[in-house]
Amino acid sequence: MPSLFVNSRKSFFLALLISYRPYVNQMKTLGVSEHEFFDQMGVYFVGFVGQYGYDRVLSVLGRHMRDFLNGLDNLHEYLKFSYPRMRAPSFICENETRHGLTLHYRSKRRGFVYYTM
């Protein structure tokens, strides 16, 4: 497995721990909405973690969407040992049908709902 706990720890993951405020200037500079900015950050994040082997970790969280989303809380708990300042969100799924499910997303970080969706 690549050295993801050495190189990426100080660069990307600590940047994600930063509050919402620094992103406001970036949104203004880019001329994009909060929704578009965080949506694209989420897209970038998925590609980024794939480069460092986390895609393999994510692939075992669950075969179905419900299982994957529920498994994210456990993954975040595990990552808190390596990143103690991390303020992880919480995902709770209910009312699953063939057409979808109800996702309850909770986070102390403002603005990150679009990052997740």
Short mmCIF file of C-alpha atoms in Angstrom, two decimals:
data_model
loop_
_atom_site.label_atom_id
_atom_site.label_comp_id
_atom_site.label_asym_id
_atom_site.label_seq_id
_atom_site.Cartn_x
_atom_site.Cartn_y
_atom_site.Cartn_z
CA MET A 1 0.00 0.00 0.00
CA PRO A 2 1.35 3.49 -0.79
CA SER A 3 2.63 5.68 2.00
CA LEU A 4 -0.66 7.48 2.43
CA PHE A 5 -0.13 8.14 6.13
CA VAL A 6 3.11 9.99 5.51
CA ASN A 7 2.65 12.17 2.44
CA SER A 8 -1.04 12.91 2.41
CA ARG A 9 -1.56 13.40 6.12
CA LYS A 10 0.04 16.83 6.27
CA SER A 11 -1.17 18.13 2.94
CA PHE A 12 -4.72 17.16 2.10
CA PHE A 13 -6.37 15.75 5.19
CA LEU A 14 -5.31 18.56 7.47
CA ALA A 15 -6.65 21.00 4.92
CA LEU A 16 -10.05 19.33 5.22
CA LEU A 17 -10.06 20.03 8.95
CA ILE A 18 -10.02 23.76 8.34
CA SER A 19 -13.23 25.65 8.95
CA TYR A 20 -15.55 26.94 6.27
CA ARG A 21 -14.22 30.52 6.34
CA PRO A 22 -11.08 30.06 4.17
CA TYR A 23 -13.17 28.57 1.39
CA VAL A 24 -15.28 31.72 1.02
CA ASN A 25 -12.39 33.59 -0.63
CA GLN A 26 -11.71 30.69 -2.94
CA MET A 27 -15.36 30.62 -4.04
CA LYS A 28 -15.26 34.36 -4.73
CA THR A 29 -12.00 34.08 -6.69
CA LEU A 30 -13.34 31.22 -8.79
CA GLY A 31 -16.73 32.87 -9.20
CA VAL A 32 -18.65 29.75 -8.22
CA SER A 33 -21.49 29.08 -5.81
CA GLU A 34 -21.09 27.27 -2.53
CA HIS A 35 -23.00 24.32 -4.00
CA GLU A 36 -20.75 24.06 -7.06
CA PHE A 37 -17.53 24.57 -5.06
CA PHE A 38 -18.20 21.85 -2.50
CA ASP A 39 -19.69 19.50 -5.07
CA GLN A 40 -16.47 19.67 -7.07
CA MET A 41 -14.36 19.30 -3.91
CA GLY A 42 -16.23 16.06 -3.23
CA VAL A 43 -15.57 14.84 -6.77
CA TYR A 44 -11.88 15.71 -6.39
CA PHE A 45 -11.70 13.98 -3.01
CA VAL A 46 -12.91 10.66 -4.43
CA GLY A 47 -10.22 10.79 -7.13
CA PHE A 48 -7.58 11.87 -4.63
CA VAL A 49 -8.19 9.06 -2.16
CA GLY A 50 -8.11 6.59 -5.04
CA GLN A 51 -4.52 7.62 -5.78
CA TYR A 52 -3.45 6.70 -2.24
CA GLY A 53 -5.13 3.32 -1.90
CA TYR A 54 -8.22 4.42 0.01
CA ASP A 55 -10.39 3.30 -2.90
CA ARG A 56 -9.71 -0.27 -1.76
CA VAL A 57 -10.80 0.62 1.77
CA LEU A 58 -13.97 2.30 0.49
CA SER A 59 -14.81 -0.68 -1.71
CA VAL A 60 -15.14 -2.99 1.30
CA LEU A 61 -17.49 -0.73 3.26
CA GLY A 62 -20.52 -2.33 1.71
CA ARG A 63 -21.93 -3.92 -1.39
CA HIS A 64 -25.10 -1.80 -1.33
CA MET A 65 -25.39 1.97 -0.94
CA ARG A 66 -27.02 1.65 2.50
CA ASP A 67 -24.19 -0.55 3.77
CA PHE A 68 -21.55 1.77 2.31
CA LEU A 69 -23.06 4.89 3.89
CA ASN A 70 -23.54 3.21 7.26
CA GLY A 71 -19.94 1.96 7.11
CA LEU A 72 -18.59 5.50 6.70
CA ASP A 73 -19.20 6.25 10.39
CA ASN A 74 -17.02 3.30 11.36
CA LEU A 75 -14.30 4.39 8.93
CA HIS A 76 -14.35 7.91 10.35
CA GLU A 77 -14.03 6.53 13.90
CA TYR A 78 -10.98 4.55 12.80
CA LEU A 79 -9.43 7.59 11.10
CA LYS A 80 -9.79 9.68 14.27
CA PHE A 81 -6.86 7.73 15.71
CA SER A 82 -4.63 9.05 12.93
CA TYR A 83 -6.32 12.45 12.63
CA PRO A 84 -7.47 13.41 16.16
CA ARG A 85 -8.61 16.88 15.07
CA MET A 86 -10.91 15.46 12.41
CA ARG A 87 -14.54 16.50 12.80
CA ALA A 88 -16.23 13.65 10.99
CA PRO A 89 -19.81 13.74 9.78
CA SER A 90 -22.37 11.08 10.56
CA PHE A 91 -24.49 9.12 8.08
CA ILE A 92 -27.66 7.26 9.06
CA CYS A 93 -29.83 5.51 6.47
CA GLU A 94 -33.46 4.55 6.85
CA ASN A 95 -36.60 3.91 4.82
CA GLU A 96 -34.79 2.02 2.06
CA THR A 97 -36.90 0.99 -0.93
CA ARG A 98 -36.19 -0.06 -4.50
CA HIS A 99 -36.35 3.62 -5.44
CA GLY A 100 -34.02 5.08 -2.83
CA LEU A 101 -33.47 5.72 0.85
CA THR A 102 -33.59 8.51 3.39
CA LEU A 103 -30.12 9.70 4.40
CA HIS A 104 -29.60 11.68 7.58
CA TYR A 105 -26.33 13.60 7.28
CA ARG A 106 -24.97 15.42 10.30
CA SER A 107 -21.85 17.54 10.45
CA LYS A 108 -20.42 20.27 12.63
CA ARG A 109 -18.69 21.72 9.57
CA ARG A 110 -20.75 24.35 7.80
CA GLY A 111 -21.18 24.02 4.04
CA PHE A 112 -20.10 20.42 3.64
CA VAL A 113 -23.51 19.02 2.76
CA TYR A 114 -22.79 19.72 -0.92
CA TYR A 115 -19.37 18.11 -0.54
CA THR A 116 -21.11 14.90 0.47
CA MET A 117 -23.86 14.85 -2.10
#
